[in-house]
Amino acid sequence: MNASRALSIYVSEAFKTGRAHERAEVSNMVSKRLQEIPASGTIAISNLVSQMKSEGVDIVSFSMGEPDFTTPENIIDACCDSLHRGFTHYTPSMGIPELRKAIADMTRTNNNVPCDASNVLVTPCKQAIFMTMLAYIDPGDEVILADPSWVSYEACVRLAGGVPVYVPTRFEDNFVLDPALVEAAITPKTKMIILNTPSNPTGAVFPADVLKQIADIAMKHNIKVFSDEIYEAIVYEGKHTSIASFPGMFENTIIVSGLSKSYAMTGWRLGWAVAPKEDIANINKLQSHSISCCVSFTQEAAVEAITGPQDAKVEMVREFRKRRDLALDLISEIPGMECNVPNGAFYLFPKYSADMPSAKLAEVLLKEGHVAVTPGTAFGPAGEGHFRISYAASEEQIREGLGRIKKTLAQL
């Protein structure tokens, strides 16, 4: 098989990965709950890019939500020291006490959330999402999501038997949720609202007044809020507000956050949930029967990340802002593309005028332009007509990749 034909097959297979309503036929031996969800589109594309690169194809990848920096040295040193001291055994399932205290202190100080160590469960961020849905969502329960939003929310809701209910956001509103639309989506079956600010895939940072309105709606209807704040430290204009900081909302909120994005620690798989004690006990019941606890020596490194010098984190955020501004300038020079200015995270979600579905356009960009982006429909129905660019890449790669996009779009 020649390289061109092989590339075509690899790309076509990767972009078959859709959302639940587009899932393919699977063996009847597979559980119904697994049949309800698609594979991760972002992971499929990342795997494809790795495959193509290993075969010598020059790919510029804007597909992964991962900082391209190395974990700061002081954190690595703390981990190595922990290993050398033999801290390699089980820890308490909820995490080591000093880390839980550090997380609570940071959350209380930075986000004005009234918590202490007893409100913290140390767990990988995705695990926290998965366990929360299993702990609180029963078959038929409805969960409100922003559209577009990260695909794993829908997957976890469906695995628990829940029904995702998408509330569309608009390019013109910088993809910020409209509280009136959130309330209009509520039915007697609504069990939870999932928020993600700063947002993946749009970079939207929800203003405090919007979050206050959603908080009031949640309390009025007695609906729990799940707030994913993993990008909380990566904000360029304005400031991050946690919905749990409003009076009475901490008792109604489960926060998830972690070190992956702001400390370049994606491979460490360490994060946390912050919630009322009863919620933490419920979620930890699942943790004790699944992963038992997080890796011991990474927990000691996490204490250093949170309590040690923050210069590297500040510099990373400064660099991300420079890259965002560069990418926006370059996109403004591409006919048929338009992008709003996101205030956080490290993603752009431009819209395009080419007359083709976003999955097809992403396939063309990869096949013809050798640049990887994530199709907008990987994040929900409102993502059609958009694609996601992660600018967690060098300035050289940003210039090269957007140059390839410009050239490929001009040939359509």
PDB file of C-alpha atoms in Angstrom, residues 11-307:
ATOM      1  CA  VAL A  11      -7.406   9.800   8.443  1.00  0.00           C
ATOM      2  CA  SER A  12     -10.803   8.545   7.319  1.00  0.00           C
ATOM      3  CA  GLU A  13     -10.926   6.008  10.150  1.00  0.00           C
ATOM      4  CA  ALA A  14      -9.988   8.608  12.753  1.00  0.00           C
ATOM      5  CA  PHE A  15     -12.703  11.006  11.665  1.00  0.00           C
ATOM      6  CA  LYS A  16     -15.377   8.330  11.896  1.00  0.00           C
ATOM      7  CA  THR A  17     -15.197   8.957  15.629  1.00  0.00           C
ATOM      8  CA  GLY A  18     -18.332  10.927  16.330  1.00  0.00           C
ATOM      9  CA  ARG A  19     -20.715  11.629  19.154  1.00  0.00           C
ATOM     10  CA  ALA A  20     -23.098   9.120  20.676  1.00  0.00           C
ATOM     11  CA  HIS A  21     -25.797   9.579  18.068  1.00  0.00           C
ATOM     12  CA  GLU A  22     -23.250   8.770  15.341  1.00  0.00           C
ATOM     13  CA  ARG A  23     -21.803   5.626  16.942  1.00  0.00           C
ATOM     14  CA  ALA A  24     -21.016   2.666  14.750  1.00  0.00           C
ATOM     15  CA  GLU A  25     -22.246  -0.910  15.055  1.00  0.00           C
ATOM     16  CA  VAL A  26     -20.449  -2.847  17.803  1.00  0.00           C
ATOM     17  CA  SER A  27     -20.421  -6.410  19.027  1.00  0.00           C
ATOM     18  CA  ASN A  28     -23.526  -7.438  20.939  1.00  0.00           C
ATOM     19  CA  MET A  29     -21.165  -8.761  23.606  1.00  0.00           C
ATOM     20  CA  VAL A  30     -20.343  -5.164  24.559  1.00  0.00           C
ATOM     21  CA  SER A  31     -22.438  -3.640  27.341  1.00  0.00           C
ATOM     22  CA  LYS A  32     -25.235  -1.288  26.392  1.00  0.00           C
ATOM     23  CA  ARG A  33     -23.677   1.475  28.468  1.00  0.00           C
ATOM     24  CA  LEU A  34     -20.509   1.307  26.391  1.00  0.00           C
ATOM     25  CA  GLN A  35     -22.506   1.321  23.173  1.00  0.00           C
ATOM     26  CA  GLU A  36     -24.038   4.603  24.307  1.00  0.00           C
ATOM     27  CA  ILE A  37     -20.766   6.500  23.946  1.00  0.00           C
ATOM     28  CA  PRO A  38     -18.287   7.135  21.147  1.00  0.00           C
ATOM     29  CA  ALA A  39     -14.540   6.889  21.469  1.00  0.00           C
ATOM     30  CA  SER A  40     -12.814  10.189  22.275  1.00  0.00           C
ATOM     31  CA  GLY A  41     -12.412  12.200  19.087  1.00  0.00           C
ATOM     32  CA  THR A  42      -9.510  14.233  20.466  1.00  0.00           C
ATOM     33  CA  ILE A  43      -7.628  11.119  21.574  1.00  0.00           C
ATOM     34  CA  ALA A  44      -8.308   9.401  18.219  1.00  0.00           C
ATOM     35  CA  ILE A  45      -6.851  12.347  16.329  1.00  0.00           C
ATOM     36  CA  SER A  46      -3.865  12.518  18.676  1.00  0.00           C
ATOM     37  CA  ASN A  47      -3.200   8.821  18.140  1.00  0.00           C
ATOM     38  CA  LEU A  48      -3.463   9.315  14.401  1.00  0.00           C
ATOM     39  CA  VAL A  49      -1.000  12.217  14.471  1.00  0.00           C
ATOM     40  CA  SER A  50       1.474  10.094  16.453  1.00  0.00           C
ATOM     41  CA  GLN A  51       1.057   7.267  13.929  1.00  0.00           C
ATOM     42  CA  MET A  52       1.646   9.597  10.974  1.00  0.00           C
ATOM     43  CA  LYS A  53       4.656  11.237  12.576  1.00  0.00           C
ATOM     44  CA  SER A  54       6.189   7.816  13.298  1.00  0.00           C
ATOM     45  CA  GLU A  55       5.911   7.083   9.563  1.00  0.00           C
ATOM     46  CA  GLY A  56       7.761  10.250   8.633  1.00  0.00           C
ATOM     47  CA  VAL A  57       4.830  12.546   7.783  1.00  0.00           C
ATOM     48  CA  ASP A  58       5.535  16.173   8.761  1.00  0.00           C
ATOM     49  CA  ILE A  59       2.477  17.117  10.835  1.00  0.00           C
ATOM     50  CA  VAL A  60       1.803  20.338  12.719  1.00  0.00           C
ATOM     51  CA  SER A  61      -0.610  19.372  15.478  1.00  0.00           C
ATOM     52  CA  PHE A  62      -3.058  21.776  17.088  1.00  0.00           C
ATOM     53  CA  SER A  63      -5.186  18.882  18.330  1.00  0.00           C
ATOM     54  CA  MET A  64      -4.160  18.150  21.925  1.00  0.00           C
ATOM     55  CA  GLY A  65      -5.051  20.085  25.052  1.00  0.00           C
ATOM     56  CA  GLU A  66      -1.623  19.742  26.572  1.00  0.00           C
ATOM     57  CA  PRO A  67       1.021  22.357  27.454  1.00  0.00           C
ATOM     58  CA  ASP A  68       4.222  21.872  25.476  1.00  0.00           C
ATOM     59  CA  PHE A  69       6.315  22.935  28.470  1.00  0.00           C
ATOM     60  CA  THR A  70       8.142  20.621  30.868  1.00  0.00           C
ATOM     61  CA  THR A  71       6.989  20.279  34.465  1.00  0.00           C
ATOM     62  CA  PRO A  72       8.960  22.827  36.576  1.00  0.00           C
ATOM     63  CA  GLU A  73      12.184  21.468  38.050  1.00  0.00           C
ATOM     64  CA  ASN A  74      11.258  22.042  41.690  1.00  0.00           C
ATOM     65  CA  ILE A  75       8.242  19.750  41.247  1.00  0.00           C
ATOM     66  CA  ILE A  76      10.292  17.062  39.510  1.00  0.00           C
ATOM     67  CA  ASP A  77      12.911  17.282  42.275  1.00  0.00           C
ATOM     68  CA  ALA A  78      10.223  16.855  44.941  1.00  0.00           C
ATOM     69  CA  CYS A  79       8.964  13.738  43.175  1.00  0.00           C
ATOM     70  CA  CYS A  80      12.456  12.249  42.895  1.00  0.00           C
ATOM     71  CA  ASP A  81      13.127  12.994  46.549  1.00  0.00           C
ATOM     72  CA  SER A  82       9.886  11.250  47.488  1.00  0.00           C
ATOM     73  CA  LEU A  83      10.914   8.173  45.499  1.00  0.00           C
ATOM     74  CA  HIS A  84      14.399   8.083  47.009  1.00  0.00           C
ATOM     75  CA  ARG A  85      12.886   8.260  50.499  1.00  0.00           C
ATOM     76  CA  GLY A  86      10.802   5.201  49.687  1.00  0.00           C
ATOM     77  CA  PHE A  87       7.405   6.910  49.626  1.00  0.00           C
ATOM     78  CA  THR A  88       6.090   4.320  47.187  1.00  0.00           C
ATOM     79  CA  HIS A  89       3.195   2.654  48.982  1.00  0.00           C
ATOM     80  CA  TYR A  90      -0.548   3.196  49.364  1.00  0.00           C
ATOM     81  CA  THR A  91      -1.770   6.491  50.763  1.00  0.00           C
ATOM     82  CA  PRO A  92      -5.153   7.216  52.362  1.00  0.00           C
ATOM     83  CA  SER A  93      -7.788   6.941  49.638  1.00  0.00           C
ATOM     84  CA  MET A  94      -8.654  10.624  49.981  1.00  0.00           C
ATOM     85  CA  GLY A  95      -5.034  11.715  49.612  1.00  0.00           C
ATOM     86  CA  ILE A  96      -2.189  12.599  51.955  1.00  0.00           C
ATOM     87  CA  PRO A  97      -3.220  15.168  54.619  1.00  0.00           C
ATOM     88  CA  GLU A  98      -0.637  17.805  53.647  1.00  0.00           C
ATOM     89  CA  LEU A  99      -1.816  17.821  50.027  1.00  0.00           C
ATOM     90  CA  ARG A 100      -5.480  18.030  50.956  1.00  0.00           C
ATOM     91  CA  LYS A 101      -4.673  20.982  53.219  1.00  0.00           C
ATOM     92  CA  ALA A 102      -2.624  22.696  50.479  1.00  0.00           C
ATOM     93  CA  ILE A 103      -5.474  22.289  47.972  1.00  0.00           C
ATOM     94  CA  ALA A 104      -8.045  23.629  50.438  1.00  0.00           C
ATOM     95  CA  ASP A 105      -5.873  26.602  51.387  1.00  0.00           C
ATOM     96  CA  MET A 106      -5.306  27.497  47.723  1.00  0.00           C
ATOM     97  CA  THR A 107      -8.988  27.098  46.808  1.00  0.00           C
ATOM     98  CA  ARG A 108     -10.102  29.192  49.767  1.00  0.00           C
ATOM     99  CA  THR A 109      -7.511  31.920  49.161  1.00  0.00           C
ATOM    100  CA  ASN A 110      -7.662  32.161  45.360  1.00  0.00           C
ATOM    101  CA  ASN A 111     -11.343  31.443  44.755  1.00  0.00           C
ATOM    102  CA  ASN A 112     -13.034  32.504  48.013  1.00  0.00           C
ATOM    103  CA  VAL A 113     -14.542  29.040  48.465  1.00  0.00           C
ATOM    104  CA  PRO A 114     -15.243  28.215  52.153  1.00  0.00           C
ATOM    105  CA  CYS A 115     -13.508  24.826  52.311  1.00  0.00           C
ATOM    106  CA  ASP A 116     -10.949  22.999  54.404  1.00  0.00           C
ATOM    107  CA  ALA A 117      -8.998  19.741  54.041  1.00  0.00           C
ATOM    108  CA  SER A 118     -12.055  17.663  54.924  1.00  0.00           C
ATOM    109  CA  ASN A 119     -13.695  18.936  51.723  1.00  0.00           C
ATOM    110  CA  VAL A 120     -10.922  17.637  49.429  1.00  0.00           C
ATOM    111  CA  LEU A 121     -10.538  14.338  47.585  1.00  0.00           C
ATOM    112  CA  VAL A 122      -7.271  13.825  45.688  1.00  0.00           C
ATOM    113  CA  THR A 123      -8.041  12.068  42.400  1.00  0.00           C
ATOM    114  CA  PRO A 124      -7.302  12.410  38.674  1.00  0.00           C
ATOM    115  CA  CYS A 125      -9.585  15.050  37.115  1.00  0.00           C
ATOM    116  CA  LYS A 126     -11.237  12.689  34.620  1.00  0.00           C
ATOM    117  CA  GLN A 127     -11.740  10.169  37.407  1.00  0.00           C
ATOM    118  CA  ALA A 128     -13.485  12.866  39.437  1.00  0.00           C
ATOM    119  CA  ILE A 129     -15.899  13.552  36.567  1.00  0.00           C
ATOM    120  CA  PHE A 130     -16.555   9.856  35.999  1.00  0.00           C
ATOM    121  CA  MET A 131     -17.099   9.080  39.694  1.00  0.00           C
ATOM    122  CA  THR A 132     -19.329  12.107  40.243  1.00  0.00           C
ATOM    123  CA  MET A 133     -21.650  11.071  37.433  1.00  0.00           C
ATOM    124  CA  LEU A 134     -21.828   7.509  38.768  1.00  0.00           C
ATOM    125  CA  ALA A 135     -22.467   8.793  42.280  1.00  0.00           C
ATOM    126  CA  TYR A 136     -25.278  11.218  41.401  1.00  0.00           C
ATOM    127  CA  ILE A 137     -26.834  10.412  38.023  1.00  0.00           C
ATOM    128  CA  ASP A 138     -29.449   7.681  37.680  1.00  0.00           C
ATOM    129  CA  PRO A 139     -30.849   6.334  34.390  1.00  0.00           C
ATOM    130  CA  GLY A 140     -33.068   8.978  32.832  1.00  0.00           C
ATOM    131  CA  ASP A 141     -31.704  11.908  34.847  1.00  0.00           C
ATOM    132  CA  GLU A 142     -30.970  14.971  32.713  1.00  0.00           C
ATOM    133  CA  VAL A 143     -27.694  16.889  32.878  1.00  0.00           C
ATOM    134  CA  ILE A 144     -27.383  20.349  31.352  1.00  0.00           C
ATOM    135  CA  LEU A 145     -24.234  21.076  29.337  1.00  0.00           C
ATOM    136  CA  ALA A 146     -23.007  24.060  27.371  1.00  0.00           C
ATOM    137  CA  ASP A 147     -22.872  23.475  23.635  1.00  0.00           C
ATOM    138  CA  PRO A 148     -20.057  23.245  22.632  1.00  0.00           C
ATOM    139  CA  SER A 149     -18.293  21.543  25.533  1.00  0.00           C
ATOM    140  CA  TRP A 150     -15.666  18.874  26.162  1.00  0.00           C
ATOM    141  CA  VAL A 151     -16.872  15.504  24.865  1.00  0.00           C
ATOM    142  CA  SER A 152     -15.953  13.521  27.990  1.00  0.00           C
ATOM    143  CA  TYR A 153     -18.748  15.198  29.951  1.00  0.00           C
ATOM    144  CA  GLU A 154     -21.331  13.658  27.640  1.00  0.00           C
ATOM    145  CA  ALA A 155     -19.573  10.300  27.752  1.00  0.00           C
ATOM    146  CA  CYS A 156     -19.572  10.201  31.557  1.00  0.00           C
ATOM    147  CA  VAL A 157     -23.211  11.291  31.739  1.00  0.00           C
ATOM    148  CA  ARG A 158     -24.232   8.538  29.323  1.00  0.00           C
ATOM    149  CA  LEU A 159     -22.149   5.905  31.111  1.00  0.00           C
ATOM    150  CA  ALA A 160     -24.155   6.691  34.238  1.00  0.00           C
ATOM    151  CA  GLY A 161     -27.395   6.305  32.277  1.00  0.00           C
ATOM    152  CA  GLY A 162     -28.065  10.034  32.191  1.00  0.00           C
ATOM    153  CA  VAL A 163     -29.338  12.183  29.343  1.00  0.00           C
ATOM    154  CA  PRO A 164     -27.180  15.133  28.232  1.00  0.00           C
ATOM    155  CA  VAL A 165     -29.203  18.271  27.479  1.00  0.00           C
ATOM    156  CA  TYR A 166     -27.262  20.797  25.425  1.00  0.00           C
ATOM    157  CA  VAL A 167     -27.786  24.545  25.856  1.00  0.00           C
ATOM    158  CA  PRO A 168     -26.334  26.315  22.809  1.00  0.00           C
ATOM    159  CA  THR A 169     -23.871  29.175  23.163  1.00  0.00           C
ATOM    160  CA  ARG A 170     -23.070  31.691  20.442  1.00  0.00           C
ATOM    161  CA  PHE A 171     -19.916  32.932  18.771  1.00  0.00           C
ATOM    162  CA  GLU A 172     -21.325  36.466  19.086  1.00  0.00           C
ATOM    163  CA  ASP A 173     -21.546  36.053  22.884  1.00  0.00           C
ATOM    164  CA  ASN A 174     -18.017  34.632  23.165  1.00  0.00           C
ATOM    165  CA  PHE A 175     -19.618  31.230  23.899  1.00  0.00           C
ATOM    166  CA  VAL A 176     -20.772  32.294  27.369  1.00  0.00           C
ATOM    167  CA  LEU A 177     -23.868  30.467  28.628  1.00  0.00           C
ATOM    168  CA  ASP A 178     -27.091  32.471  28.706  1.00  0.00           C
ATOM    169  CA  PRO A 179     -28.685  31.892  32.150  1.00  0.00           C
ATOM    170  CA  ALA A 180     -32.174  32.313  30.658  1.00  0.00           C
ATOM    171  CA  LEU A 181     -31.534  29.428  28.275  1.00  0.00           C
ATOM    172  CA  VAL A 182     -30.185  27.315  31.136  1.00  0.00           C
ATOM    173  CA  GLU A 183     -33.386  27.847  33.111  1.00  0.00           C
ATOM    174  CA  ALA A 184     -35.525  27.160  30.045  1.00  0.00           C
ATOM    175  CA  ALA A 185     -33.793  23.773  29.655  1.00  0.00           C
ATOM    176  CA  ILE A 186     -34.706  22.638  33.165  1.00  0.00           C
ATOM    177  CA  THR A 187     -37.347  19.923  33.489  1.00  0.00           C
ATOM    178  CA  PRO A 188     -38.496  17.770  36.413  1.00  0.00           C
ATOM    179  CA  LYS A 189     -35.791  15.288  35.347  1.00  0.00           C
ATOM    180  CA  THR A 190     -32.911  17.776  35.574  1.00  0.00           C
ATOM    181  CA  LYS A 191     -30.373  16.572  38.148  1.00  0.00           C
ATOM    182  CA  MET A 192     -27.203  18.547  37.439  1.00  0.00           C
ATOM    183  CA  ILE A 193     -25.637  21.458  35.548  1.00  0.00           C
ATOM    184  CA  ILE A 194     -22.056  21.044  34.304  1.00  0.00           C
ATOM    185  CA  LEU A 195     -19.967  24.212  33.974  1.00  0.00           C
ATOM    186  CA  ASN A 196     -16.472  24.587  32.563  1.00  0.00           C
ATOM    187  CA  THR A 197     -14.866  27.994  32.892  1.00  0.00           C
ATOM    188  CA  PRO A 198     -12.378  28.785  31.443  1.00  0.00           C
ATOM    189  CA  SER A 199     -13.770  26.565  28.734  1.00  0.00           C
ATOM    190  CA  ASN A 200     -12.527  23.763  26.562  1.00  0.00           C
ATOM    191  CA  PRO A 201     -12.954  24.126  23.557  1.00  0.00           C
ATOM    192  CA  THR A 202     -13.779  27.842  23.354  1.00  0.00           C
ATOM    193  CA  GLY A 203     -11.572  29.543  25.937  1.00  0.00           C
ATOM    194  CA  ALA A 204     -14.648  31.348  27.293  1.00  0.00           C
ATOM    195  CA  VAL A 205     -14.372  32.771  30.805  1.00  0.00           C
ATOM    196  CA  PHE A 206     -17.848  33.155  32.315  1.00  0.00           C
ATOM    197  CA  PRO A 207     -18.323  36.571  33.977  1.00  0.00           C
ATOM    198  CA  ALA A 208     -19.218  36.661  37.670  1.00  0.00           C
ATOM    199  CA  ASP A 209     -22.693  38.090  37.003  1.00  0.00           C
ATOM    200  CA  VAL A 210     -23.518  35.180  34.657  1.00  0.00           C
ATOM    201  CA  LEU A 211     -22.328  32.640  37.218  1.00  0.00           C
ATOM    202  CA  LYS A 212     -24.354  34.356  39.948  1.00  0.00           C
ATOM    203  CA  GLN A 213     -27.508  34.051  37.837  1.00  0.00           C
ATOM    204  CA  ILE A 214     -26.814  30.360  37.188  1.00  0.00           C
ATOM    205  CA  ALA A 215     -26.159  29.867  40.915  1.00  0.00           C
ATOM    206  CA  ASP A 216     -29.520  31.440  41.732  1.00  0.00           C
ATOM    207  CA  ILE A 217     -31.236  29.183  39.178  1.00  0.00           C
ATOM    208  CA  ALA A 218     -29.540  26.064  40.565  1.00  0.00           C
ATOM    209  CA  MET A 219     -30.558  26.876  44.141  1.00  0.00           C
ATOM    210  CA  LYS A 220     -34.091  27.813  43.102  1.00  0.00           C
ATOM    211  CA  HIS A 221     -34.587  24.428  41.411  1.00  0.00           C
ATOM    212  CA  ASN A 222     -32.439  22.416  43.862  1.00  0.00           C
ATOM    213  CA  ILE A 223     -30.038  21.300  41.121  1.00  0.00           C
ATOM    214  CA  LYS A 224     -26.442  20.342  41.864  1.00  0.00           C
ATOM    215  CA  VAL A 225     -23.664  22.092  39.910  1.00  0.00           C
ATOM    216  CA  PHE A 226     -20.519  20.331  38.749  1.00  0.00           C
ATOM    217  CA  SER A 227     -17.857  22.980  38.078  1.00  0.00           C
ATOM    218  CA  ASP A 228     -14.767  21.982  36.097  1.00  0.00           C
ATOM    219  CA  GLU A 229     -12.143  24.633  36.877  1.00  0.00           C
ATOM    220  CA  ILE A 230      -9.039  22.901  35.529  1.00  0.00           C
ATOM    221  CA  TYR A 231      -8.025  26.030  33.548  1.00  0.00           C
ATOM    222  CA  GLU A 232      -8.614  28.411  36.461  1.00  0.00           C
ATOM    223  CA  ALA A 233      -5.035  29.743  36.488  1.00  0.00           C
ATOM    224  CA  ILE A 234      -4.926  30.417  32.741  1.00  0.00           C
ATOM    225  CA  VAL A 235      -6.885  33.663  32.442  1.00  0.00           C
ATOM    226  CA  TYR A 236      -5.699  36.661  30.389  1.00  0.00           C
ATOM    227  CA  GLU A 237      -8.370  39.329  30.804  1.00  0.00           C
ATOM    228  CA  GLY A 238     -10.660  39.620  33.811  1.00  0.00           C
ATOM    229  CA  LYS A 239     -10.484  36.959  36.531  1.00  0.00           C
ATOM    230  CA  HIS A 240     -11.668  33.461  37.244  1.00  0.00           C
ATOM    231  CA  THR A 241     -14.721  33.171  39.469  1.00  0.00           C
ATOM    232  CA  SER A 242     -15.816  29.907  41.030  1.00  0.00           C
ATOM    233  CA  ILE A 243     -19.575  29.457  41.212  1.00  0.00           C
ATOM    234  CA  ALA A 244     -19.008  27.876  44.639  1.00  0.00           C
ATOM    235  CA  SER A 245     -17.903  31.266  45.993  1.00  0.00           C
ATOM    236  CA  PHE A 246     -21.427  32.720  46.004  1.00  0.00           C
ATOM    237  CA  PRO A 247     -23.373  32.602  49.275  1.00  0.00           C
ATOM    238  CA  GLY A 248     -24.975  29.210  49.774  1.00  0.00           C
ATOM    239  CA  MET A 249     -23.481  27.653  46.636  1.00  0.00           C
ATOM    240  CA  PHE A 250     -20.600  25.697  48.120  1.00  0.00           C
ATOM    241  CA  GLU A 251     -23.162  23.340  49.669  1.00  0.00           C
ATOM    242  CA  ASN A 252     -24.577  22.763  46.188  1.00  0.00           C
ATOM    243  CA  THR A 253     -21.363  22.479  44.121  1.00  0.00           C
ATOM    244  CA  ILE A 254     -18.733  19.890  43.281  1.00  0.00           C
ATOM    245  CA  ILE A 255     -15.530  21.485  41.973  1.00  0.00           C
ATOM    246  CA  VAL A 256     -12.894  19.599  40.019  1.00  0.00           C
ATOM    247  CA  SER A 257      -9.466  21.028  39.248  1.00  0.00           C
ATOM    248  CA  GLY A 258      -5.849  19.979  39.140  1.00  0.00           C
ATOM    249  CA  LEU A 259      -2.271  20.556  38.069  1.00  0.00           C
ATOM    250  CA  SER A 260      -2.304  19.294  34.472  1.00  0.00           C
ATOM    251  CA  LYS A 261      -2.763  22.532  32.569  1.00  0.00           C
ATOM    252  CA  SER A 262      -1.224  25.254  34.724  1.00  0.00           C
ATOM    253  CA  TYR A 263       1.851  23.301  35.833  1.00  0.00           C
ATOM    254  CA  ALA A 264       2.399  21.254  32.639  1.00  0.00           C
ATOM    255  CA  MET A 265       1.691  18.036  34.541  1.00  0.00           C
ATOM    256  CA  THR A 266      -0.694  16.193  32.219  1.00  0.00           C
ATOM    257  CA  GLY A 267       1.189  12.909  32.507  1.00  0.00           C
ATOM    258  CA  TRP A 268       1.151  12.975  36.314  1.00  0.00           C
ATOM    259  CA  ARG A 269      -2.630  12.312  36.357  1.00  0.00           C
ATOM    260  CA  LEU A 270      -3.232  14.207  39.571  1.00  0.00           C
ATOM    261  CA  GLY A 271      -6.127  16.471  40.435  1.00  0.00           C
ATOM    262  CA  TRP A 272      -8.872  16.854  43.005  1.00  0.00           C
ATOM    263  CA  ALA A 273     -12.495  17.362  43.860  1.00  0.00           C
ATOM    264  CA  VAL A 274     -13.592  19.996  46.376  1.00  0.00           C
ATOM    265  CA  ALA A 275     -17.122  19.628  47.742  1.00  0.00           C
ATOM    266  CA  PRO A 276     -19.216  19.343  50.900  1.00  0.00           C
ATOM    267  CA  LYS A 277     -18.089  16.501  53.166  1.00  0.00           C
ATOM    268  CA  GLU A 278     -21.073  14.298  52.316  1.00  0.00           C
ATOM    269  CA  ASP A 279     -20.355  14.578  48.588  1.00  0.00           C
ATOM    270  CA  ILE A 280     -16.661  13.845  49.123  1.00  0.00           C
ATOM    271  CA  ALA A 281     -17.573  10.733  51.144  1.00  0.00           C
ATOM    272  CA  ASN A 282     -19.923   9.542  48.390  1.00  0.00           C
ATOM    273  CA  ILE A 283     -17.356  10.028  45.627  1.00  0.00           C
ATOM    274  CA  ASN A 284     -14.581   8.497  47.722  1.00  0.00           C
ATOM    275  CA  LYS A 285     -16.686   5.359  48.148  1.00  0.00           C
ATOM    276  CA  LEU A 286     -16.220   4.809  44.412  1.00  0.00           C
ATOM    277  CA  GLN A 287     -12.542   5.726  44.547  1.00  0.00           C
ATOM    278  CA  SER A 288     -11.905   3.180  47.288  1.00  0.00           C
ATOM    279  CA  HIS A 289     -13.359   0.468  45.044  1.00  0.00           C
ATOM    280  CA  SER A 290     -11.575   1.590  41.855  1.00  0.00           C
ATOM    281  CA  ILE A 291      -8.135   3.234  41.897  1.00  0.00           C
ATOM    282  CA  SER A 292      -7.877   3.065  45.746  1.00  0.00           C
ATOM    283  CA  CYS A 293      -5.712   6.194  45.842  1.00  0.00           C
ATOM    284  CA  CYS A 294      -3.555   8.405  43.663  1.00  0.00           C
ATOM    285  CA  VAL A 295       0.151   7.654  43.155  1.00  0.00           C
ATOM    286  CA  SER A 296       1.965   8.368  46.410  1.00  0.00           C
ATOM    287  CA  PHE A 297       5.098  10.163  45.223  1.00  0.00           C
ATOM    288  CA  THR A 298       3.197  12.428  42.815  1.00  0.00           C
ATOM    289  CA  GLN A 299       1.137  13.629  45.772  1.00  0.00           C
ATOM    290  CA  GLU A 300       4.237  14.906  47.531  1.00  0.00           C
ATOM    291  CA  ALA A 301       5.303  16.586  44.303  1.00  0.00           C
ATOM    292  CA  ALA A 302       1.864  18.226  44.127  1.00  0.00           C
ATOM    293  CA  VAL A 303       2.403  19.769  47.559  1.00  0.00           C
ATOM    294  CA  GLU A 304       5.547  21.386  46.176  1.00  0.00           C
ATOM    295  CA  ALA A 305       3.669  22.572  43.063  1.00  0.00           C
ATOM    296  CA  ILE A 306       1.012  24.317  45.124  1.00  0.00           C
ATOM    297  CA  THR A 307       3.130  25.683  47.982  1.00  0.00           C
TER     298      THR A 307
END
